[in-house]
Amino acid sequence: QQQVKQSPQSLIVQKGGISIINCAYENTAFDYFPWYQQFPGKGPALLIAIRPDVSEKKEGRFTISFNKSAKQFSLHIMDSQPGDSATYFCAASMSFGNEKLTFGTGTRLTIIP
Amino acid sequence: DTGVSQDPRHKITKRGQNVTFRCDPISEHNRLYWYRQTLGQGPEFLTYFQNEAQLEKSRLLSDRFSAERPKGSFSTLEIQRTEQGDSAMYLCASSLTGDSSYEQYFGPGTRLTVT
């Protein structure tokens, strides 16, 4: 059972544009939603995270939008740059217990000049 | 460098051999996680430790897999009688219990290829 669904699988965006990646979750017990960035041959790096008590969180060019009623959250990358080309994973966990992360299947983002 | 480190970075082994991977977490972190990532997929949870205690194992972790974290510091993940299906990236992550951010920091991973 895939508890976190991510789309699109791949995304091509022009430099300077906005990249948008979407995720949906099923388990209403999830209360922590991070996004990770992964370059080839590297481990995932934490980018930004949000909790359900806020609907939006912004850090630099990266923004998470969260819709609790729809059980959806999304990552927006403003002014996308070639250096942003990577695979992005959304994830979810519960803050009680083991806090293990359940990941989406990833989005391969390519920023073209 | 104070991040999570893993060793080796790459391992090629023949089917049926045993392999062992090591993870050194961020020094003050008391939780340590192992995940497995196959090509084109997100990481999947395998097991986790709080200090030296192994508190949960995924059903993905067959009897051929064993993990330890002696003295609550570094951890090892051993795979016995490797199979081609074990080929994957094995990722280690650490976090600090009681840190309200719940942030998990990942190491660079060990890529295992079973021939």
JSON list of C-alpha atoms in Angstrom, two decimals:
[
{"chain": "A", "resi": 1, "resn": "GLN", "atom": "CA", "xyz": [0.00, 0.00, 0.00]},
{"chain": "A", "resi": 2, "resn": "GLN", "atom": "CA", "xyz": [1.53, 3.27, -1.14]},
{"chain": "A", "resi": 3, "resn": "GLN", "atom": "CA", "xyz": [0.80, 5.74, 1.62]},
{"chain": "A", "resi": 4, "resn": "VAL", "atom": "CA", "xyz": [2.37, 8.78, -0.07]},
{"chain": "A", "resi": 5, "resn": "LYS", "atom": "CA", "xyz": [1.69, 9.40, -3.75]},
{"chain": "A", "resi": 6, "resn": "GLN", "atom": "CA", "xyz": [3.89, 11.86, -5.64]},
{"chain": "A", "resi": 7, "resn": "SER", "atom": "CA", "xyz": [3.47, 13.50, -9.03]},
{"chain": "A", "resi": 8, "resn": "PRO", "atom": "CA", "xyz": [4.69, 14.16, -11.60]},
{"chain": "A", "resi": 9, "resn": "GLN", "atom": "CA", "xyz": [7.32, 11.48, -12.09]},
{"chain": "A", "resi": 10, "resn": "SER", "atom": "CA", "xyz": [9.44, 13.91, -14.11]},
{"chain": "A", "resi": 11, "resn": "LEU", "atom": "CA", "xyz": [9.30, 17.63, -14.74]},
{"chain": "A", "resi": 12, "resn": "ILE", "atom": "CA", "xyz": [11.10, 19.98, -17.11]},
{"chain": "A", "resi": 13, "resn": "VAL", "atom": "CA", "xyz": [11.04, 23.69, -16.28]},
{"chain": "A", "resi": 14, "resn": "GLN", "atom": "CA", "xyz": [12.70, 26.63, -17.94]},
{"chain": "A", "resi": 15, "resn": "LYS", "atom": "CA", "xyz": [15.28, 28.59, -15.94]},
{"chain": "A", "resi": 16, "resn": "GLY", "atom": "CA", "xyz": [13.57, 31.28, -13.91]},
{"chain": "A", "resi": 17, "resn": "GLY", "atom": "CA", "xyz": [10.24, 29.45, -13.91]},
{"chain": "A", "resi": 18, "resn": "ILE", "atom": "CA", "xyz": [8.27, 27.88, -11.05]},
{"chain": "A", "resi": 19, "resn": "SER", "atom": "CA", "xyz": [8.61, 24.15, -10.40]},
{"chain": "A", "resi": 20, "resn": "ILE", "atom": "CA", "xyz": [5.65, 22.52, -8.66]},
{"chain": "A", "resi": 21, "resn": "ILE", "atom": "CA", "xyz": [5.63, 18.99, -7.25]},
{"chain": "A", "resi": 22, "resn": "ASN", "atom": "CA", "xyz": [2.59, 17.48, -5.58]},
{"chain": "A", "resi": 23, "resn": "CYS", "atom": "CA", "xyz": [2.07, 14.81, -2.95]},
{"chain": "A", "resi": 24, "resn": "ALA", "atom": "CA", "xyz": [-0.97, 13.18, -1.39]},
{"chain": "A", "resi": 25, "resn": "TYR", "atom": "CA", "xyz": [-1.09, 11.03, 1.72]},
{"chain": "A", "resi": 26, "resn": "GLU", "atom": "CA", "xyz": [-3.58, 8.55, 3.13]},
{"chain": "A", "resi": 27, "resn": "ASN", "atom": "CA", "xyz": [-2.68, 8.16, 6.79]},
{"chain": "A", "resi": 28, "resn": "THR", "atom": "CA", "xyz": [-4.30, 10.94, 8.82]},
{"chain": "A", "resi": 29, "resn": "ALA", "atom": "CA", "xyz": [-1.90, 10.20, 11.69]},
{"chain": "A", "resi": 30, "resn": "PHE", "atom": "CA", "xyz": [0.96, 11.72, 9.68]},
{"chain": "A", "resi": 31, "resn": "ASP", "atom": "CA", "xyz": [1.89, 15.10, 11.17]},
{"chain": "A", "resi": 32, "resn": "TYR", "atom": "CA", "xyz": [5.32, 15.90, 9.77]},
{"chain": "A", "resi": 33, "resn": "PHE", "atom": "CA", "xyz": [5.95, 16.43, 6.06]},
{"chain": "A", "resi": 34, "resn": "PRO", "atom": "CA", "xyz": [9.52, 17.00, 4.83]},
{"chain": "A", "resi": 35, "resn": "TRP", "atom": "CA", "xyz": [10.89, 17.38, 1.33]},
{"chain": "A", "resi": 36, "resn": "TYR", "atom": "CA", "xyz": [14.26, 15.94, 0.39]},
{"chain": "A", "resi": 37, "resn": "GLN", "atom": "CA", "xyz": [16.53, 16.73, -2.55]},
{"chain": "A", "resi": 38, "resn": "GLN", "atom": "CA", "xyz": [18.78, 14.02, -3.94]},
{"chain": "A", "resi": 39, "resn": "PHE", "atom": "CA", "xyz": [21.57, 14.29, -6.48]},
{"chain": "A", "resi": 40, "resn": "PRO", "atom": "CA", "xyz": [22.83, 11.18, -8.33]},
{"chain": "A", "resi": 41, "resn": "GLY", "atom": "CA", "xyz": [25.03, 9.02, -6.13]},
{"chain": "A", "resi": 42, "resn": "LYS", "atom": "CA", "xyz": [24.27, 11.05, -3.00]},
{"chain": "A", "resi": 43, "resn": "GLY", "atom": "CA", "xyz": [22.01, 10.61, -0.01]},
{"chain": "A", "resi": 44, "resn": "PRO", "atom": "CA", "xyz": [18.81, 12.65, 0.34]},
{"chain": "A", "resi": 45, "resn": "ALA", "atom": "CA", "xyz": [19.29, 16.13, 1.81]},
{"chain": "A", "resi": 46, "resn": "LEU", "atom": "CA", "xyz": [16.55, 17.76, 3.87]},
{"chain": "A", "resi": 47, "resn": "LEU", "atom": "CA", "xyz": [15.21, 20.82, 2.06]},
{"chain": "A", "resi": 48, "resn": "ILE", "atom": "CA", "xyz": [12.20, 22.07, 3.98]},
{"chain": "A", "resi": 49, "resn": "ALA", "atom": "CA", "xyz": [9.47, 20.60, 6.20]},
{"chain": "A", "resi": 50, "resn": "ILE", "atom": "CA", "xyz": [6.00, 21.54, 7.44]},
{"chain": "A", "resi": 51, "resn": "ARG", "atom": "CA", "xyz": [3.50, 20.54, 10.14]},
{"chain": "A", "resi": 52, "resn": "PRO", "atom": "CA", "xyz": [-0.30, 20.48, 9.70]},
{"chain": "A", "resi": 53, "resn": "ASP", "atom": "CA", "xyz": [-0.83, 23.49, 11.97]},
{"chain": "A", "resi": 54, "resn": "VAL", "atom": "CA", "xyz": [0.26, 25.85, 9.19]},
{"chain": "A", "resi": 55, "resn": "SER", "atom": "CA", "xyz": [-0.86, 26.01, 5.56]},
{"chain": "A", "resi": 56, "resn": "GLU", "atom": "CA", "xyz": [2.35, 27.37, 4.10]},
{"chain": "A", "resi": 57, "resn": "LYS", "atom": "CA", "xyz": [6.04, 27.58, 4.91]},
{"chain": "A", "resi": 58, "resn": "LYS", "atom": "CA", "xyz": [8.63, 29.47, 2.91]},
{"chain": "A", "resi": 59, "resn": "GLU", "atom": "CA", "xyz": [12.41, 29.23, 3.04]},
{"chain": "A", "resi": 60, "resn": "GLY", "atom": "CA", "xyz": [14.20, 31.23, 0.38]},
{"chain": "A", "resi": 61, "resn": "ARG", "atom": "CA", "xyz": [13.03, 30.07, -3.05]},
{"chain": "A", "resi": 62, "resn": "PHE", "atom": "CA", "xyz": [11.31, 26.99, -1.62]},
{"chain": "A", "resi": 63, "resn": "THR", "atom": "CA", "xyz": [7.70, 26.97, -0.38]},
{"chain": "A", "resi": 64, "resn": "ILE", "atom": "CA", "xyz": [5.55, 24.15, 0.95]},
{"chain": "A", "resi": 65, "resn": "SER", "atom": "CA", "xyz": [1.78, 24.51, 0.65]},
{"chain": "A", "resi": 66, "resn": "PHE", "atom": "CA", "xyz": [-0.30, 22.20, 2.85]},
{"chain": "A", "resi": 67, "resn": "ASN", "atom": "CA", "xyz": [-3.99, 21.32, 2.56]},
{"chain": "A", "resi": 68, "resn": "LYS", "atom": "CA", "xyz": [-5.01, 19.21, 5.57]},
{"chain": "A", "resi": 69, "resn": "SER", "atom": "CA", "xyz": [-8.60, 18.58, 4.46]},
{"chain": "A", "resi": 70, "resn": "ALA", "atom": "CA", "xyz": [-7.48, 17.32, 1.07]},
{"chain": "A", "resi": 71, "resn": "LYS", "atom": "CA", "xyz": [-4.50, 15.46, 2.56]},
{"chain": "A", "resi": 72, "resn": "GLN", "atom": "CA", "xyz": [-2.22, 17.05, 0.01]},
{"chain": "A", "resi": 73, "resn": "PHE", "atom": "CA", "xyz": [0.96, 19.09, 0.10]},
{"chain": "A", "resi": 74, "resn": "SER", "atom": "CA", "xyz": [3.18, 20.55, -2.57]},
{"chain": "A", "resi": 75, "resn": "LEU", "atom": "CA", "xyz": [6.65, 21.98, -3.10]},
{"chain": "A", "resi": 76, "resn": "HIS", "atom": "CA", "xyz": [7.08, 25.16, -5.11]},
{"chain": "A", "resi": 77, "resn": "ILE", "atom": "CA", "xyz": [10.53, 26.19, -6.31]},
{"chain": "A", "resi": 78, "resn": "MET", "atom": "CA", "xyz": [10.55, 29.81, -7.41]},
{"chain": "A", "resi": 79, "resn": "ASP", "atom": "CA", "xyz": [13.06, 31.21, -9.92]},
{"chain": "A", "resi": 80, "resn": "SER", "atom": "CA", "xyz": [14.22, 27.66, -10.73]},
{"chain": "A", "resi": 81, "resn": "GLN", "atom": "CA", "xyz": [17.93, 27.35, -11.52]},
{"chain": "A", "resi": 82, "resn": "PRO", "atom": "CA", "xyz": [19.96, 24.66, -13.33]},
{"chain": "A", "resi": 83, "resn": "GLY", "atom": "CA", "xyz": [21.52, 23.76, -9.97]},
{"chain": "A", "resi": 84, "resn": "ASP", "atom": "CA", "xyz": [18.05, 22.74, -8.78]},
{"chain": "A", "resi": 85, "resn": "SER", "atom": "CA", "xyz": [18.07, 19.84, -11.26]},
{"chain": "A", "resi": 86, "resn": "ALA", "atom": "CA", "xyz": [17.79, 16.79, -8.99]},
{"chain": "A", "resi": 87, "resn": "THR", "atom": "CA", "xyz": [15.28, 14.23, -7.77]},
{"chain": "A", "resi": 88, "resn": "TYR", "atom": "CA", "xyz": [12.86, 15.48, -5.13]},
{"chain": "A", "resi": 89, "resn": "PHE", "atom": "CA", "xyz": [11.10, 13.26, -2.62]},
{"chain": "A", "resi": 90, "resn": "CYS", "atom": "CA", "xyz": [8.21, 14.13, -0.38]},
{"chain": "A", "resi": 91, "resn": "ALA", "atom": "CA", "xyz": [7.85, 12.17, 2.83]},
{"chain": "A", "resi": 92, "resn": "ALA", "atom": "CA", "xyz": [5.61, 11.87, 5.86]},
{"chain": "A", "resi": 93, "resn": "SER", "atom": "CA", "xyz": [5.92, 10.60, 9.39]},
{"chain": "A", "resi": 94, "resn": "MET", "atom": "CA", "xyz": [4.17, 10.52, 12.74]},
{"chain": "A", "resi": 95, "resn": "SER", "atom": "CA", "xyz": [5.73, 12.52, 15.54]},
{"chain": "A", "resi": 96, "resn": "PHE", "atom": "CA", "xyz": [4.95, 9.87, 18.16]},
{"chain": "A", "resi": 97, "resn": "GLY", "atom": "CA", "xyz": [6.59, 6.46, 18.04]},
{"chain": "A", "resi": 98, "resn": "ASN", "atom": "CA", "xyz": [9.49, 5.79, 15.75]},
{"chain": "A", "resi": 99, "resn": "GLU", "atom": "CA", "xyz": [9.07, 8.79, 13.39]},
{"chain": "A", "resi": 100, "resn": "LYS", "atom": "CA", "xyz": [10.08, 6.63, 10.43]},
{"chain": "A", "resi": 101, "resn": "LEU", "atom": "CA", "xyz": [9.73, 8.39, 7.11]},
{"chain": "A", "resi": 102, "resn": "THR", "atom": "CA", "xyz": [7.40, 7.12, 4.39]},
{"chain": "A", "resi": 103, "resn": "PHE", "atom": "CA", "xyz": [8.61, 8.47, 1.05]},
{"chain": "A", "resi": 104, "resn": "GLY", "atom": "CA", "xyz": [6.93, 9.23, -2.24]},
{"chain": "A", "resi": 105, "resn": "THR", "atom": "CA", "xyz": [8.34, 7.76, -5.44]},
{"chain": "A", "resi": 106, "resn": "GLY", "atom": "CA", "xyz": [10.25, 10.89, -6.41]},
{"chain": "A", "resi": 107, "resn": "THR", "atom": "CA", "xyz": [10.18, 13.56, -9.11]},
{"chain": "A", "resi": 108, "resn": "ARG", "atom": "CA", "xyz": [13.11, 14.04, -11.44]},
{"chain": "A", "resi": 109, "resn": "LEU", "atom": "CA", "xyz": [13.36, 17.79, -12.04]},
{"chain": "A", "resi": 110, "resn": "THR", "atom": "CA", "xyz": [15.33, 19.20, -14.96]},
{"chain": "A", "resi": 111, "resn": "ILE", "atom": "CA", "xyz": [15.84, 22.94, -15.33]},
{"chain": "A", "resi": 112, "resn": "ILE", "atom": "CA", "xyz": [16.69, 23.97, -18.88]},
{"chain": "A", "resi": 113, "resn": "PRO", "atom": "CA", "xyz": [18.34, 27.27, -19.88]},
{"chain": "B", "resi": 1, "resn": "ASP", "atom": "CA", "xyz": [32.70, 17.02, 8.83]},
{"chain": "B", "resi": 2, "resn": "THR", "atom": "CA", "xyz": [29.98, 16.44, 11.42]},
{"chain": "B", "resi": 3, "resn": "GLY", "atom": "CA", "xyz": [27.41, 14.79, 9.14]},
{"chain": "B", "resi": 4, "resn": "VAL", "atom": "CA", "xyz": [26.37, 11.15, 8.86]},
{"chain": "B", "resi": 5, "resn": "SER", "atom": "CA", "xyz": [29.06, 8.97, 7.32]},
{"chain": "B", "resi": 6, "resn": "GLN", "atom": "CA", "xyz": [28.79, 5.52, 5.75]},
{"chain": "B", "resi": 7, "resn": "ASP", "atom": "CA", "xyz": [31.37, 2.99, 4.75]},
{"chain": "B", "resi": 8, "resn": "PRO", "atom": "CA", "xyz": [31.98, 1.59, 2.21]},
{"chain": "B", "resi": 9, "resn": "ARG", "atom": "CA", "xyz": [30.43, 3.83, -0.42]},
{"chain": "B", "resi": 10, "resn": "HIS", "atom": "CA", "xyz": [30.31, 1.01, -2.95]},
{"chain": "B", "resi": 11, "resn": "LYS", "atom": "CA", "xyz": [30.36, -2.75, -2.55]},
{"chain": "B", "resi": 12, "resn": "ILE", "atom": "CA", "xyz": [30.31, -5.38, -5.27]},
{"chain": "B", "resi": 13, "resn": "THR", "atom": "CA", "xyz": [29.84, -8.94, -4.09]},
{"chain": "B", "resi": 14, "resn": "LYS", "atom": "CA", "xyz": [28.97, -12.31, -5.51]},
{"chain": "B", "resi": 15, "resn": "ARG", "atom": "CA", "xyz": [25.68, -13.97, -4.76]},
{"chain": "B", "resi": 16, "resn": "GLY", "atom": "CA", "xyz": [25.85, -15.98, -1.56]},
{"chain": "B", "resi": 17, "resn": "GLN", "atom": "CA", "xyz": [28.54, -13.86, 0.10]},
{"chain": "B", "resi": 18, "resn": "ASN", "atom": "CA", "xyz": [28.05, -11.92, 3.33]},
{"chain": "B", "resi": 19, "resn": "VAL", "atom": "CA", "xyz": [28.49, -8.14, 3.46]},
{"chain": "B", "resi": 20, "resn": "THR", "atom": "CA", "xyz": [28.61, -5.62, 6.30]},
{"chain": "B", "resi": 21, "resn": "PHE", "atom": "CA", "xyz": [28.04, -1.89, 6.14]},
{"chain": "B", "resi": 22, "resn": "ARG", "atom": "CA", "xyz": [28.85, 0.72, 8.75]},
{"chain": "B", "resi": 23, "resn": "CYS", "atom": "CA", "xyz": [27.11, 3.97, 9.65]},
{"chain": "B", "resi": 24, "resn": "ASP", "atom": "CA", "xyz": [28.43, 6.71, 11.92]},
{"chain": "B", "resi": 25, "resn": "PRO", "atom": "CA", "xyz": [25.61, 9.09, 12.92]},
{"chain": "B", "resi": 26, "resn": "ILE", "atom": "CA", "xyz": [25.86, 12.72, 13.93]},
{"chain": "B", "resi": 27, "resn": "SER", "atom": "CA", "xyz": [27.54, 12.53, 17.31]},
{"chain": "B", "resi": 28, "resn": "GLU", "atom": "CA", "xyz": [24.75, 13.76, 19.60]},
{"chain": "B", "resi": 29, "resn": "HIS", "atom": "CA", "xyz": [21.94, 11.97, 17.75]},
{"chain": "B", "resi": 30, "resn": "ASN", "atom": "CA", "xyz": [20.39, 9.11, 19.68]},
{"chain": "B", "resi": 31, "resn": "ARG", "atom": "CA", "xyz": [18.19, 7.71, 16.89]},
{"chain": "B", "resi": 32, "resn": "LEU", "atom": "CA", "xyz": [19.60, 5.88, 13.92]},
{"chain": "B", "resi": 33, "resn": "TYR", "atom": "CA", "xyz": [17.63, 4.60, 10.94]},
{"chain": "B", "resi": 34, "resn": "TRP", "atom": "CA", "xyz": [18.41, 2.29, 8.04]},
{"chain": "B", "resi": 35, "resn": "TYR", "atom": "CA", "xyz": [16.59, 2.66, 4.74]},
{"chain": "B", "resi": 36, "resn": "ARG", "atom": "CA", "xyz": [16.92, 0.87, 1.40]},
{"chain": "B", "resi": 37, "resn": "GLN", "atom": "CA", "xyz": [16.52, 2.64, -1.93]},
{"chain": "B", "resi": 38, "resn": "THR", "atom": "CA", "xyz": [16.19, 0.86, -5.26]},
{"chain": "B", "resi": 39, "resn": "LEU", "atom": "CA", "xyz": [16.60, 2.58, -8.61]},
{"chain": "B", "resi": 40, "resn": "GLY", "atom": "CA", "xyz": [13.83, 5.04, -9.35]},
{"chain": "B", "resi": 41, "resn": "GLN", "atom": "CA", "xyz": [12.15, 4.63, -5.96]},
{"chain": "B", "resi": 42, "resn": "GLY", "atom": "CA", "xyz": [12.06, 6.50, -2.70]},
{"chain": "B", "resi": 43, "resn": "PRO", "atom": "CA", "xyz": [13.88, 5.13, 0.35]},
{"chain": "B", "resi": 44, "resn": "GLU", "atom": "CA", "xyz": [12.04, 2.43, 2.31]},
{"chain": "B", "resi": 45, "resn": "PHE", "atom": "CA", "xyz": [12.36, 2.01, 6.06]},
{"chain": "B", "resi": 46, "resn": "LEU", "atom": "CA", "xyz": [14.24, -1.07, 7.25]},
{"chain": "B", "resi": 47, "resn": "THR", "atom": "CA", "xyz": [14.91, -0.64, 10.97]},
{"chain": "B", "resi": 48, "resn": "TYR", "atom": "CA", "xyz": [15.73, 1.90, 13.65]},
{"chain": "B", "resi": 49, "resn": "PHE", "atom": "CA", "xyz": [17.59, 2.21, 16.92]},
{"chain": "B", "resi": 50, "resn": "GLN", "atom": "CA", "xyz": [17.12, 4.46, 19.89]},
{"chain": "B", "resi": 51, "resn": "ASN", "atom": "CA", "xyz": [20.52, 4.46, 21.55]},
{"chain": "B", "resi": 52, "resn": "GLU", "atom": "CA", "xyz": [21.59, 0.79, 21.49]},
{"chain": "B", "resi": 53, "resn": "ALA", "atom": "CA", "xyz": [18.08, -0.68, 21.40]},
{"chain": "B", "resi": 54, "resn": "GLN", "atom": "CA", "xyz": [16.65, -1.88, 18.08]},
{"chain": "B", "resi": 55, "resn": "LEU", "atom": "CA", "xyz": [13.01, -0.89, 18.43]},
{"chain": "B", "resi": 56, "resn": "GLU", "atom": "CA", "xyz": [11.42, -1.79, 15.10]},
{"chain": "B", "resi": 57, "resn": "LYS", "atom": "CA", "xyz": [12.16, -3.89, 12.06]},
{"chain": "B", "resi": 58, "resn": "SER", "atom": "CA", "xyz": [10.30, -3.68, 8.76]},
{"chain": "B", "resi": 59, "resn": "ARG", "atom": "CA", "xyz": [8.90, -6.80, 7.13]},
{"chain": "B", "resi": 60, "resn": "LEU", "atom": "CA", "xyz": [11.38, -5.95, 4.35]},
{"chain": "B", "resi": 61, "resn": "LEU", "atom": "CA", "xyz": [14.15, -7.04, 6.71]},
{"chain": "B", "resi": 62, "resn": "SER", "atom": "CA", "xyz": [14.36, -10.78, 6.15]},
{"chain": "B", "resi": 63, "resn": "ASP", "atom": "CA", "xyz": [16.16, -13.19, 8.45]},
{"chain": "B", "resi": 64, "resn": "ARG", "atom": "CA", "xyz": [19.30, -12.70, 6.33]},
{"chain": "B", "resi": 65, "resn": "PHE", "atom": "CA", "xyz": [19.56, -9.11, 7.54]},
{"chain": "B", "resi": 66, "resn": "SER", "atom": "CA", "xyz": [20.83, -8.12, 10.95]},
{"chain": "B", "resi": 67, "resn": "ALA", "atom": "CA", "xyz": [21.65, -4.73, 12.40]},
{"chain": "B", "resi": 68, "resn": "GLU", "atom": "CA", "xyz": [23.44, -3.70, 15.54]},
{"chain": "B", "resi": 69, "resn": "ARG", "atom": "CA", "xyz": [24.29, -0.50, 17.34]},
{"chain": "B", "resi": 70, "resn": "PRO", "atom": "CA", "xyz": [26.66, -1.37, 20.16]},
{"chain": "B", "resi": 71, "resn": "LYS", "atom": "CA", "xyz": [27.00, 1.32, 22.82]},
{"chain": "B", "resi": 72, "resn": "GLY", "atom": "CA", "xyz": [24.54, 3.51, 20.95]},
{"chain": "B", "resi": 73, "resn": "SER", "atom": "CA", "xyz": [27.19, 4.95, 18.66]},
{"chain": "B", "resi": 74, "resn": "PHE", "atom": "CA", "xyz": [27.91, 3.56, 15.18]},
{"chain": "B", "resi": 75, "resn": "SER", "atom": "CA", "xyz": [25.71, 0.92, 13.60]},
{"chain": "B", "resi": 76, "resn": "THR", "atom": "CA", "xyz": [26.36, -2.02, 11.32]},
{"chain": "B", "resi": 77, "resn": "LEU", "atom": "CA", "xyz": [24.02, -3.68, 8.85]},
{"chain": "B", "resi": 78, "resn": "GLU", "atom": "CA", "xyz": [24.94, -7.22, 7.79]},
{"chain": "B", "resi": 79, "resn": "ILE", "atom": "CA", "xyz": [23.40, -9.14, 4.92]},
{"chain": "B", "resi": 80, "resn": "GLN", "atom": "CA", "xyz": [24.07, -12.86, 4.87]},
{"chain": "B", "resi": 81, "resn": "ARG", "atom": "CA", "xyz": [23.90, -15.05, 1.76]},
{"chain": "B", "resi": 82, "resn": "THR", "atom": "CA", "xyz": [23.32, -12.08, -0.52]},
{"chain": "B", "resi": 83, "resn": "GLU", "atom": "CA", "xyz": [20.87, -12.36, -3.40]},
{"chain": "B", "resi": 84, "resn": "GLN", "atom": "CA", "xyz": [20.63, -10.30, -6.58]},
{"chain": "B", "resi": 85, "resn": "GLY", "atom": "CA", "xyz": [17.47, -8.70, -5.21]},
{"chain": "B", "resi": 86, "resn": "ASP", "atom": "CA", "xyz": [19.54, -7.18, -2.42]},
{"chain": "B", "resi": 87, "resn": "SER", "atom": "CA", "xyz": [21.21, -4.85, -4.92]},
{"chain": "B", "resi": 88, "resn": "ALA", "atom": "CA", "xyz": [20.26, -1.35, -3.79]},
{"chain": "B", "resi": 89, "resn": "MET", "atom": "CA", "xyz": [21.49, 1.78, -2.06]},
{"chain": "B", "resi": 90, "resn": "TYR", "atom": "CA", "xyz": [21.51, 1.34, 1.71]},
{"chain": "B", "resi": 91, "resn": "LEU", "atom": "CA", "xyz": [21.01, 4.64, 3.49]},
{"chain": "B", "resi": 92, "resn": "CYS", "atom": "CA", "xyz": [21.57, 5.54, 7.10]},
{"chain": "B", "resi": 93, "resn": "ALA", "atom": "CA", "xyz": [19.95, 8.52, 8.81]},
{"chain": "B", "resi": 94, "resn": "SER", "atom": "CA", "xyz": [20.10, 9.94, 12.32]},
{"chain": "B", "resi": 95, "resn": "SER", "atom": "CA", "xyz": [17.99, 12.25, 14.43]},
{"chain": "B", "resi": 96, "resn": "LEU", "atom": "CA", "xyz": [17.70, 13.59, 17.96]},
{"chain": "B", "resi": 97, "resn": "THR", "atom": "CA", "xyz": [14.77, 12.49, 20.11]},
{"chain": "B", "resi": 98, "resn": "GLY", "atom": "CA", "xyz": [13.12, 15.37, 21.83]},
{"chain": "B", "resi": 99, "resn": "ASP", "atom": "CA", "xyz": [14.19, 17.75, 19.09]},
{"chain": "B", "resi": 100, "resn": "SER", "atom": "CA", "xyz": [10.82, 19.13, 18.05]},
{"chain": "B", "resi": 101, "resn": "SER", "atom": "CA", "xyz": [11.98, 19.43, 14.46]},
{"chain": "B", "resi": 102, "resn": "TYR", "atom": "CA", "xyz": [12.10, 15.61, 14.02]},
{"chain": "B", "resi": 103, "resn": "GLU", "atom": "CA", "xyz": [14.67, 16.16, 11.30]},
{"chain": "B", "resi": 104, "resn": "GLN", "atom": "CA", "xyz": [16.43, 13.11, 9.92]},
{"chain": "B", "resi": 105, "resn": "TYR", "atom": "CA", "xyz": [19.81, 13.62, 8.28]},
{"chain": "B", "resi": 106, "resn": "PHE", "atom": "CA", "xyz": [20.99, 11.09, 5.76]},
{"chain": "B", "resi": 107, "resn": "GLY", "atom": "CA", "xyz": [24.43, 9.78, 4.95]},
{"chain": "B", "resi": 108, "resn": "PRO", "atom": "CA", "xyz": [25.76, 9.34, 1.40]},
{"chain": "B", "resi": 109, "resn": "GLY", "atom": "CA", "xyz": [24.69, 5.70, 1.28]},
{"chain": "B", "resi": 110, "resn": "THR", "atom": "CA", "xyz": [26.37, 2.41, 0.42]},
{"chain": "B", "resi": 111, "resn": "ARG", "atom": "CA", "xyz": [25.58, 1.13, -3.06]},
{"chain": "B", "resi": 112, "resn": "LEU", "atom": "CA", "xyz": [25.50, -2.68, -3.08]},
{"chain": "B", "resi": 113, "resn": "THR", "atom": "CA", "xyz": [25.74, -4.64, -6.31]},
{"chain": "B", "resi": 114, "resn": "VAL", "atom": "CA", "xyz": [25.24, -8.40, -6.11]},
{"chain": "B", "resi": 115, "resn": "THR", "atom": "CA", "xyz": [26.49, -10.26, -9.18]}
]
